[in-house]
XYZ file of N, CA and C in Angstrom:
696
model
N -92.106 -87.041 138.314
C -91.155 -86.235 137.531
C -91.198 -84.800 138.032
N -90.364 -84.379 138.244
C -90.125 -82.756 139.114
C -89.943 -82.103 137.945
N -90.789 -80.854 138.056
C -89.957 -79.799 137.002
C -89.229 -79.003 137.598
N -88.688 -78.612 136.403
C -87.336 -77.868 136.518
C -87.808 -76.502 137.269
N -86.202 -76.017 138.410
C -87.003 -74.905 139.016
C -86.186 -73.930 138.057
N -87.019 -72.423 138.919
C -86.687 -71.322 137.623
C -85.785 -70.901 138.290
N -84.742 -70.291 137.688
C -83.596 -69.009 137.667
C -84.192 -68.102 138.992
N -83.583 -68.199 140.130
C -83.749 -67.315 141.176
C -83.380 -65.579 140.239
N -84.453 -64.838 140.417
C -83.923 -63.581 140.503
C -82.787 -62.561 140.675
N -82.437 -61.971 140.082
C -81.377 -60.892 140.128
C -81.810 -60.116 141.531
N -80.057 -60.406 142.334
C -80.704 -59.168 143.256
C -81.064 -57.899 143.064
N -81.611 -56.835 143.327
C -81.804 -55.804 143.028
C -80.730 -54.940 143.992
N -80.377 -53.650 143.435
C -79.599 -52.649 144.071
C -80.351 -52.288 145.190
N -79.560 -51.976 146.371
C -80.354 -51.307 147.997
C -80.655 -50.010 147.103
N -81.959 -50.006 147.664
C -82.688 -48.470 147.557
C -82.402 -47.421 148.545
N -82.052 -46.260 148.062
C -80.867 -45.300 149.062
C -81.939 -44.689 150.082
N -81.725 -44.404 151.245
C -82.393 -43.985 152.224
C -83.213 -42.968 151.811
N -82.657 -41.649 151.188
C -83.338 -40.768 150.625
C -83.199 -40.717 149.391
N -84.129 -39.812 148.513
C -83.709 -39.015 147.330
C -83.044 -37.797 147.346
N -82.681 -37.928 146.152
C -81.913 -36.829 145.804
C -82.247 -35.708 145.614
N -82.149 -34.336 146.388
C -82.613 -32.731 146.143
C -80.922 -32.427 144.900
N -81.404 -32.054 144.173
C -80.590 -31.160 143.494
C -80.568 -29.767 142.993
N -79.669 -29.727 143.228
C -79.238 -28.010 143.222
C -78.982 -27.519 141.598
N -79.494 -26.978 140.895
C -78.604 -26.333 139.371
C -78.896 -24.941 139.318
N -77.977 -24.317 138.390
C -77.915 -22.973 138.469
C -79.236 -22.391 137.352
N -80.194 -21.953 137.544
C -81.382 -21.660 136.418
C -80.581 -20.688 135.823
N -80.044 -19.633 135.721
C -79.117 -18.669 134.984
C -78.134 -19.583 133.947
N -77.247 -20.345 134.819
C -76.158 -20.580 133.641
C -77.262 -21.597 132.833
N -78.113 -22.494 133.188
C -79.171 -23.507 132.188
C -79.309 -22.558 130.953
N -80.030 -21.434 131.357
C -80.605 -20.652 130.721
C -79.449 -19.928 129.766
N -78.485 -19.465 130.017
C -77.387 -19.133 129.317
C -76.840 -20.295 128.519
N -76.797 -21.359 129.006
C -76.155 -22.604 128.035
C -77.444 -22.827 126.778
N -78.452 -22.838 127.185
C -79.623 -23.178 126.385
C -79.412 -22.063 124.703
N -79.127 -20.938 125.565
C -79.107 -19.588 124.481
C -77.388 -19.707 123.768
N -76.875 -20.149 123.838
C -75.079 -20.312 123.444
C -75.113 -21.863 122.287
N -75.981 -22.495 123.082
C -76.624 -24.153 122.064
C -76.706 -23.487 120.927
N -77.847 -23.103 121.053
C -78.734 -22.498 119.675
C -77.591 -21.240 118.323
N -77.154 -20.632 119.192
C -76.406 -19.439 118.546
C -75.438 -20.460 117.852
N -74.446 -20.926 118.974
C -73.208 -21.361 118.128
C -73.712 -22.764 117.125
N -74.833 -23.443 117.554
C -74.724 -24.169 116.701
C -75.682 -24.052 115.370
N -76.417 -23.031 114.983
C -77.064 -22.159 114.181
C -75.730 -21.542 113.407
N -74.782 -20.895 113.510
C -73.449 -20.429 113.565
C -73.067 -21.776 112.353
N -72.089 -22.918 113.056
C -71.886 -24.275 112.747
C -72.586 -24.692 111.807
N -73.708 -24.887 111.552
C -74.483 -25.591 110.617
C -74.498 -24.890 109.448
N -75.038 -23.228 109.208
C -74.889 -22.459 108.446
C -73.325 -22.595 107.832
N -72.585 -22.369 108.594
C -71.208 -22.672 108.187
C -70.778 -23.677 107.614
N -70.961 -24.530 107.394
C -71.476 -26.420 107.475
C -72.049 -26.611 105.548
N -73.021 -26.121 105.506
C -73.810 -26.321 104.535
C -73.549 -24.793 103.499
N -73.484 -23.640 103.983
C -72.992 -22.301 102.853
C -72.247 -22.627 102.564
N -70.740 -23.026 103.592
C -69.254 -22.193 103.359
C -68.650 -22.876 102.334
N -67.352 -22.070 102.057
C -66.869 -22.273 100.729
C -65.295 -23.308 101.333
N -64.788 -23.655 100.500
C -63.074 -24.120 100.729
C -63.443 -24.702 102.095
N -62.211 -24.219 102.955
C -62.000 -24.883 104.166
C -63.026 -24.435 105.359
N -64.108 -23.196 105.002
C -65.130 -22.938 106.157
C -65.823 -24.282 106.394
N -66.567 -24.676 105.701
C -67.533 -26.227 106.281
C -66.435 -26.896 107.342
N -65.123 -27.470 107.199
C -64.354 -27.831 108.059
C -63.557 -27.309 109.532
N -63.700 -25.573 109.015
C -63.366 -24.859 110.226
C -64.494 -24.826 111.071
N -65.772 -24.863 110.449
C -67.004 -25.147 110.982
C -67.328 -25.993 111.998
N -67.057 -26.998 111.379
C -67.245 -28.228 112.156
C -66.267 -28.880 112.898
N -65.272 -28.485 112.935
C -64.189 -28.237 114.159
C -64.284 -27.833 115.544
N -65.113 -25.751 115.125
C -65.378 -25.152 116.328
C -66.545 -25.963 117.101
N -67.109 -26.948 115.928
C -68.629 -27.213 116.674
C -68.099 -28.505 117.696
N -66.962 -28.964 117.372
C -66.586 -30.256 118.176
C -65.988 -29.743 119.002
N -65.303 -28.490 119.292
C -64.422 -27.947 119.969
C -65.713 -27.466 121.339
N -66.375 -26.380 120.403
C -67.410 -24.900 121.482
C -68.494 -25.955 122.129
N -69.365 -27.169 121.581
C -70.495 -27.719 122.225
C -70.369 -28.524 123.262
N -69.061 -29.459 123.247
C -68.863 -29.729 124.509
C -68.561 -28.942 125.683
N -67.984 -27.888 125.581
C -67.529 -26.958 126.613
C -69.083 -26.050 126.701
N -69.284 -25.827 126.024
C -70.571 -25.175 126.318
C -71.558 -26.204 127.458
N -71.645 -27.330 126.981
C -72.515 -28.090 127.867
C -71.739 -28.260 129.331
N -70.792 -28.120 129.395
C -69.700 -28.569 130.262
C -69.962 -27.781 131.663
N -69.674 -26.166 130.590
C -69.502 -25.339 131.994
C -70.986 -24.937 132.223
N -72.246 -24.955 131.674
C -73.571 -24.187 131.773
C -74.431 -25.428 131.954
N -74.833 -26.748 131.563
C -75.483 -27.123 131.438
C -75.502 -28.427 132.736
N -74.347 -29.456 132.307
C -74.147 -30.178 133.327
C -73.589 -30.099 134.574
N -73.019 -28.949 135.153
C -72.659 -28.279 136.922
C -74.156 -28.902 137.203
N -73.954 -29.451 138.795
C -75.058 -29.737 139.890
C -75.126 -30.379 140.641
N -75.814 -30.555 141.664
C -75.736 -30.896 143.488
C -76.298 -31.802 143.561
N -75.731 -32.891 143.672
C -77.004 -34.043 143.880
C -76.656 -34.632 145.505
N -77.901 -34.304 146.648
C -77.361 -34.251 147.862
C -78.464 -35.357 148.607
N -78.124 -36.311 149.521
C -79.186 -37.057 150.216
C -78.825 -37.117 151.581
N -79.393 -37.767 152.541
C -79.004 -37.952 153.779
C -77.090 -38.460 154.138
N -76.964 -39.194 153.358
C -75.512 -39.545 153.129
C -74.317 -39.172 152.489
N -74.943 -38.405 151.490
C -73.618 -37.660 150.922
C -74.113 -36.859 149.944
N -72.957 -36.193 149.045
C -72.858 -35.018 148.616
C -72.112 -35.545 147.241
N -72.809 -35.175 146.174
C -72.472 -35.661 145.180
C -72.087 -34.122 143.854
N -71.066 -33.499 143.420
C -70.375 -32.474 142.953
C -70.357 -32.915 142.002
N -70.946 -32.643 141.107
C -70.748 -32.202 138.872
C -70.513 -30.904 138.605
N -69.062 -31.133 138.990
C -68.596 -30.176 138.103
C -68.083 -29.821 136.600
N -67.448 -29.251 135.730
C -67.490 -28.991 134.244
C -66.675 -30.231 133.679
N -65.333 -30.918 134.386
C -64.769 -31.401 133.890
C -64.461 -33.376 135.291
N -65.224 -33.154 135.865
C -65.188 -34.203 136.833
C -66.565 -34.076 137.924
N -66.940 -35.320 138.484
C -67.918 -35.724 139.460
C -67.051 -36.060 141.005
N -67.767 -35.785 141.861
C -67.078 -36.331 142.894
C -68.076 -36.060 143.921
N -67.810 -37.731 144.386
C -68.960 -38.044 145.647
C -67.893 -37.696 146.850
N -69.024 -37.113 147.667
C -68.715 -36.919 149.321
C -69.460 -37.310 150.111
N -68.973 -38.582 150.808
C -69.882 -38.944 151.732
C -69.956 -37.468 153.094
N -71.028 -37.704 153.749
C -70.464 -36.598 154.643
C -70.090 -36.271 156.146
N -69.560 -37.879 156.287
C -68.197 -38.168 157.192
C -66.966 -37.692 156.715
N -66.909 -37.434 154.822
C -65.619 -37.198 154.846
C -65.228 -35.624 154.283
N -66.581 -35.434 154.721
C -66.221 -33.520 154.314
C -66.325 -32.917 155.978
N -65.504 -31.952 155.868
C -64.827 -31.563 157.403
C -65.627 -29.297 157.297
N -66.259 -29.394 156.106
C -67.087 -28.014 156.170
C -67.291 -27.210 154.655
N -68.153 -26.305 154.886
C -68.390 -25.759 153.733
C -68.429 -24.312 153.781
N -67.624 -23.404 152.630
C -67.360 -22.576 152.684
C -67.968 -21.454 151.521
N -68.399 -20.408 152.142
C -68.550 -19.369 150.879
C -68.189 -17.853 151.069
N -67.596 -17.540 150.064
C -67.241 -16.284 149.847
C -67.119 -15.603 148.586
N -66.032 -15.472 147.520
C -66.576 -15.447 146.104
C -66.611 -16.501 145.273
N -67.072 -17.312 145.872
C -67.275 -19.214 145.701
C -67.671 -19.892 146.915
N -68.755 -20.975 146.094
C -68.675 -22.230 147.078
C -68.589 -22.956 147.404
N -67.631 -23.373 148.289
C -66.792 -24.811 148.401
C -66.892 -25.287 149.442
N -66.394 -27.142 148.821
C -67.270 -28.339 150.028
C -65.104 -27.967 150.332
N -65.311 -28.503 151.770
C -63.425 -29.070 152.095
C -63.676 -30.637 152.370
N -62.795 -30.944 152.570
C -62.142 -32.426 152.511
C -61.186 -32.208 153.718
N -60.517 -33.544 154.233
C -59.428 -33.875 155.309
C -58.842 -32.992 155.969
N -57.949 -32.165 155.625
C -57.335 -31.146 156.569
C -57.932 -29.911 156.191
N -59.015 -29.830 155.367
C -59.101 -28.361 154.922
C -58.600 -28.032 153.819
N -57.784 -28.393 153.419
C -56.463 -28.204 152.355
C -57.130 -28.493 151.252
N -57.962 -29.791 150.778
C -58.646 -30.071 149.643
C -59.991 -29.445 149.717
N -60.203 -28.749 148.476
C -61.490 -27.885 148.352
C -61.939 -28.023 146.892
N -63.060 -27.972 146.839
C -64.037 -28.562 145.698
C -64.791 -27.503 145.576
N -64.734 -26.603 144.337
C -66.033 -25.489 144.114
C -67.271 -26.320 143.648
N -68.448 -25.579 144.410
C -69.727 -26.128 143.464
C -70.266 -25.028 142.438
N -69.615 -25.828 141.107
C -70.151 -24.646 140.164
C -71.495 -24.491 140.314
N -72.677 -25.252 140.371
C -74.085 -25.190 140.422
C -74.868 -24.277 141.183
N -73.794 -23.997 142.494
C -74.291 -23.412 143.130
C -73.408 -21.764 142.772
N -73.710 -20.765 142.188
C -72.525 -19.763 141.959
C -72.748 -18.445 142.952
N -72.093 -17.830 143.589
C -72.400 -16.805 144.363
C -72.553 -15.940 143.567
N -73.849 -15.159 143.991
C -74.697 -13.313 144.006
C -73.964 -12.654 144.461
N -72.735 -11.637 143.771
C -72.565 -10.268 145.094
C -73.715 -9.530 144.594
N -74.795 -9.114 144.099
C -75.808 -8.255 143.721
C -76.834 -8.875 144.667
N -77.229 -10.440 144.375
C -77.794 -10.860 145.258
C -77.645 -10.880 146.454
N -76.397 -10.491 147.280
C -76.182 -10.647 148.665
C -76.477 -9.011 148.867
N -75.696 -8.355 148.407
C -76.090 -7.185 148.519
C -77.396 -6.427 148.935
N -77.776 -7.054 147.897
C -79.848 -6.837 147.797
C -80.286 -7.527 149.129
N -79.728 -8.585 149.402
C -80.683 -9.192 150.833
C -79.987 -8.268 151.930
N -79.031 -7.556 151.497
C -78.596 -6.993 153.169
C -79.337 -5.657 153.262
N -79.719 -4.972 151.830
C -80.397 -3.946 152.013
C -81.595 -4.320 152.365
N -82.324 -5.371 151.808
C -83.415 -5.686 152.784
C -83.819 -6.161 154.037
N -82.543 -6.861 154.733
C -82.609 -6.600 155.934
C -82.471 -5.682 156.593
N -81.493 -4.261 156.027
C -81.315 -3.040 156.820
C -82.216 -2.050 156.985
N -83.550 -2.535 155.775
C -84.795 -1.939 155.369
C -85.803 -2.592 156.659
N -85.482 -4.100 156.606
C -86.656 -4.631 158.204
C -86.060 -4.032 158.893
N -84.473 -3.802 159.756
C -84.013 -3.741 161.334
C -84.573 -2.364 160.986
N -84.409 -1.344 160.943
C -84.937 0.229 160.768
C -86.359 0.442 161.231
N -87.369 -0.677 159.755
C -88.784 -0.528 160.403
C -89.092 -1.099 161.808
N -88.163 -1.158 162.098
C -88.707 -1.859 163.490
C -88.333 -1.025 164.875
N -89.844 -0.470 165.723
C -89.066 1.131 166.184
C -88.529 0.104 167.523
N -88.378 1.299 168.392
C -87.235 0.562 169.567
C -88.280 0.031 170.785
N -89.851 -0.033 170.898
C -90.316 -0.551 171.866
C -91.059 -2.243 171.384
N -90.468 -2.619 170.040
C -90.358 -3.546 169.785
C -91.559 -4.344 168.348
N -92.457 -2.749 167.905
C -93.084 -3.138 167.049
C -92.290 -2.304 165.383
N -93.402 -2.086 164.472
C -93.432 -2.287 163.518
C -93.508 -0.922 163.134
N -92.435 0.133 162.617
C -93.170 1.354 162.094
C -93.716 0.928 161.102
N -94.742 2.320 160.293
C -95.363 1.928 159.173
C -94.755 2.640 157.965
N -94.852 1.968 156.709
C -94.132 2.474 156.096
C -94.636 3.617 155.233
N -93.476 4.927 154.805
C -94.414 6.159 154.798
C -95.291 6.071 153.494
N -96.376 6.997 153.409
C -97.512 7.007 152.463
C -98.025 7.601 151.812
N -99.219 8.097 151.067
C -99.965 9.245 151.038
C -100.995 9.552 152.489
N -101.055 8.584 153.312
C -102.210 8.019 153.891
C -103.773 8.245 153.751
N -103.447 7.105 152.798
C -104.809 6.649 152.208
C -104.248 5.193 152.227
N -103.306 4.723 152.749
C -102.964 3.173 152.715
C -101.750 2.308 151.430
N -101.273 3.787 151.095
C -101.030 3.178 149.751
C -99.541 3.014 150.709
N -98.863 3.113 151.322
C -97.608 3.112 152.160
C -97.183 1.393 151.886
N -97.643 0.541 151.965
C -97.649 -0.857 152.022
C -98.604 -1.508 151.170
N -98.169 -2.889 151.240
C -99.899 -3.924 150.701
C -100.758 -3.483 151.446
N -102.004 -3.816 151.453
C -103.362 -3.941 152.924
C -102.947 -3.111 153.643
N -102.301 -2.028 154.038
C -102.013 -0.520 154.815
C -102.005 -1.547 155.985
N -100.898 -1.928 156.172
C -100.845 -3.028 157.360
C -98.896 -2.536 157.328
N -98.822 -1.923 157.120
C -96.953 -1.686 157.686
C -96.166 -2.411 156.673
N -95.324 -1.818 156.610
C -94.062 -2.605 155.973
C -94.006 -3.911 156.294
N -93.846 -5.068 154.990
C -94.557 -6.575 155.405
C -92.720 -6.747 154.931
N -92.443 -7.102 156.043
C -90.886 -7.611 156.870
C -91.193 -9.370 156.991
N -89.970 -10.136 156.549
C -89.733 -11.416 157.290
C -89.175 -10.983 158.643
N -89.514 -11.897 159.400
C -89.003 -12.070 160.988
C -87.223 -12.634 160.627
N -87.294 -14.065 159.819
C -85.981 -14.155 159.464
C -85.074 -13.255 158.671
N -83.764 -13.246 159.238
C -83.061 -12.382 158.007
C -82.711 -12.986 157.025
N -82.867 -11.723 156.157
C -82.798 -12.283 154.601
C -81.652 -12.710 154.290
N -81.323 -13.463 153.421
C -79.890 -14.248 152.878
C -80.405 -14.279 151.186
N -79.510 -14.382 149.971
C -79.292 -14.709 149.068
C -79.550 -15.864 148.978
N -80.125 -16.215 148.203
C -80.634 -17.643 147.619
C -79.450 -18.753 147.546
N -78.163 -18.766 147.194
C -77.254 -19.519 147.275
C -76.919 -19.351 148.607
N -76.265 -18.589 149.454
C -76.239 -18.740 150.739
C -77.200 -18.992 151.574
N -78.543 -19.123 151.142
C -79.423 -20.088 151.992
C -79.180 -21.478 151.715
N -79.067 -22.017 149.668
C -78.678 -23.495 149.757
C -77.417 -23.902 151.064
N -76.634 -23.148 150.905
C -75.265 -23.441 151.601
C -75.678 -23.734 153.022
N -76.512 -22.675 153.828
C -77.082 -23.098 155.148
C -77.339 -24.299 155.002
N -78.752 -24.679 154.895
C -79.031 -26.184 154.287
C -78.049 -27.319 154.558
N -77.164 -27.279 153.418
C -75.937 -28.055 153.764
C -75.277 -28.067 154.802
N -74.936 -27.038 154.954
C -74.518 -27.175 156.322
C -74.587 -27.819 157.596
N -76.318 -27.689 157.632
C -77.099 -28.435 158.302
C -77.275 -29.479 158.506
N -77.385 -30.157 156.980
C -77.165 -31.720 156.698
C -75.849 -32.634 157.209
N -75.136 -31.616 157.034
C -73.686 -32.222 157.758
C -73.475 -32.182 158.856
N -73.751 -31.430 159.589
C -73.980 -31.085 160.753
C -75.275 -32.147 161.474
N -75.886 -32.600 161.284
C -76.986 -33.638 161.384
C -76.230 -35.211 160.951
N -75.476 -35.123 159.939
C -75.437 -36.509 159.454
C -74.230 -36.829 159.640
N -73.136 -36.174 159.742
C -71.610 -36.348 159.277
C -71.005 -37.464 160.332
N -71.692 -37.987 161.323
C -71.114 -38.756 162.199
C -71.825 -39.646 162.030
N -73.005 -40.157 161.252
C -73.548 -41.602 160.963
C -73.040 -42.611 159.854
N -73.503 -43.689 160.755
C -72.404 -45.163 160.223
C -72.434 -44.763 158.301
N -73.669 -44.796 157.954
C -74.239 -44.712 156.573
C -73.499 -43.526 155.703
N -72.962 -42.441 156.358
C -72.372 -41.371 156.059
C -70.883 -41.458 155.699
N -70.625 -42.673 156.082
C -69.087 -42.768 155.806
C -68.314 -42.996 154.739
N -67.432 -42.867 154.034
C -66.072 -43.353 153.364
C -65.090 -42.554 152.856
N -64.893 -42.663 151.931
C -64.068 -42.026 150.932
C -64.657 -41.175 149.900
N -63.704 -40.337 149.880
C -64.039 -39.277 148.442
C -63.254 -39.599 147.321
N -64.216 -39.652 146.090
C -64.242 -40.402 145.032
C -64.215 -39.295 143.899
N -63.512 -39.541 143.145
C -63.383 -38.563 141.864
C -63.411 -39.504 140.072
N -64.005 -38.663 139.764
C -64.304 -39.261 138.052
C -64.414 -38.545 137.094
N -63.267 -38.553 136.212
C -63.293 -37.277 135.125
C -64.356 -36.959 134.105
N -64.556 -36.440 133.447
C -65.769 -36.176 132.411
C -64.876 -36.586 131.143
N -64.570 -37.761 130.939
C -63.572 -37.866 129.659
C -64.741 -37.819 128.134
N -65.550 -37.828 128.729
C -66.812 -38.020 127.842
C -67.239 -35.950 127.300
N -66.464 -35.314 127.882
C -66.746 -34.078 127.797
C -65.184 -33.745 127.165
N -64.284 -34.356 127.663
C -62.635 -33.997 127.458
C -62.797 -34.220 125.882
N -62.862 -35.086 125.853
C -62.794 -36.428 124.496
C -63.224 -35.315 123.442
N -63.771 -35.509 122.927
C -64.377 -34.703 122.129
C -63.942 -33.205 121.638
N -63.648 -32.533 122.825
C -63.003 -31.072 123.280
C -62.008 -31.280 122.360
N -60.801 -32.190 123.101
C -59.605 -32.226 122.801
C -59.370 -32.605 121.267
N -60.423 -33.610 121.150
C -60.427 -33.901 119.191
C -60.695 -32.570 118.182
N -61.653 -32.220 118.462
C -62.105 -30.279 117.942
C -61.147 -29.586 117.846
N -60.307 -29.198 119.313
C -58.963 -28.376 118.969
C -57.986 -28.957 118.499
N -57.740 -30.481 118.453
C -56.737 -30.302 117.357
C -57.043 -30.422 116.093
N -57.984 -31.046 115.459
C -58.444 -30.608 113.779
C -58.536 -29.086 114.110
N -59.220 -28.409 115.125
C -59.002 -26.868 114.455
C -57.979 -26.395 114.237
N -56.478 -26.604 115.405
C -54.992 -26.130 115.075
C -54.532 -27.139 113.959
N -54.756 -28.142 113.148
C -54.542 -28.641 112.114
C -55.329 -27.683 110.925
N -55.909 -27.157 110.466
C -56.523 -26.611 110.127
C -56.281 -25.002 109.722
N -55.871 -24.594 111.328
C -55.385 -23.521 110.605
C -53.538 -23.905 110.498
N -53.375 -24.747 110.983
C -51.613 -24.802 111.107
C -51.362 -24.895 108.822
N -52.266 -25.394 108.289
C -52.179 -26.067 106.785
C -52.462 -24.724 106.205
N -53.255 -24.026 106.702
C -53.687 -22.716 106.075
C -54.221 -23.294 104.587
């Protein structure tokens, strides 16, 4: 008598070549974290005090302000591997393999392109510094200077007693020039594409997916709130 054989296994999903580095903005986190608390401290108080129609105008703004709050501060971010380029932005996701991104751009934004150039995708996660760029160019204009013309290091001035620098060892200069922290992520990328954008694994289509899960909600909030006040 044979027993019965068992249920072959579920295949499992291919495990992706790499993991995922992701990129998020610690500022806007940190700003969404502090806007949570306020408006919905705000909401609740409003919620449980208010009189007549406040509890309802209340809880309107809170269906209206918390999704958008999470939207634009919390969920933006880069999720990037050997193969592609994955964009969360406030109101949609969109994968890029990175055969099918053609470059990346920054200036007072930074954006992946697509096919002719023509389609462009900001990465909110990643947001440009003009203070921060600024600041790295003065500190590079601070290294090229200390550096006299027979190819070393002036020192930087002092009481001399050493206090001129750390360890009275000269103005402590990177060799590389400095860049802003987002325009270094952007190098990076760059790189990656530049390395990967012509492998088999790198290929397809760019894919888009709305945040209806962020819309939804939004869109229900503002209209009980313009119902709301439309009844007065």
């Amino acid at each position: 008598m044979t027993s019965p054989q068992s249920p072959s296994p579920a295949p499992q999903p291919p495990v992706p070549a790499s993991k995922d580095r992701i990129y998020r903005s610690p500022a806007g986190m940190a700003g969404g974290f502090a806007l949570l608390v306020i408006v919905g401290w705000l909401g609740i108080d409003g919620i449980v005090s208010g009189h007549g129609r406040t509890p309802w105008l209340a809880l309107a703004s809170l269906i209206l302000l918390l999704p958008l709050i999470i939207a634009f501060t919390l969920r933006p971010a880069v999720y990037v591997n050997d193969d592609r380029l994955r964009v969360r932005n406030p109101l949609r996701s969109i994968t890029l393999p990175w055969g099918a991104v053609t470059g990346l751009r920054s200036g007072y934004s930074n954006e992946v392109l697509t096919g002719d150039a023509a389609t462009k995708y900001q990465l909110w996660a990643i947001p440009v510094s003009l203070r921060a760029r600024k600041k790295a160019a003065r500190k590079q204009a601070r290294a090229t200077a200390a550096v006299r013309p027979g190819g070393g290091r002036s020192r930087a001035p002092g009481l001399g007693l050493g206090f001129g620098s750390f360890g009275g060892g000269g103005l402590d200069t990177d060799s590389a020039p400095s860049r802003a922290e987002s325009d270094k992520i952007m190098d990076e990328l760059r790189q990656l594409h530049e390395q990967r954008g012509a492998e088999k694994s790198a290929q397809g289509e760019v894919t888009v997916r709305w945040a209806y899960e962020i819309m939804a909600p939004a869109v229900a909030g503002a209209v009980l709130l313009a119902i709301l006040i439309a009844v007065g």
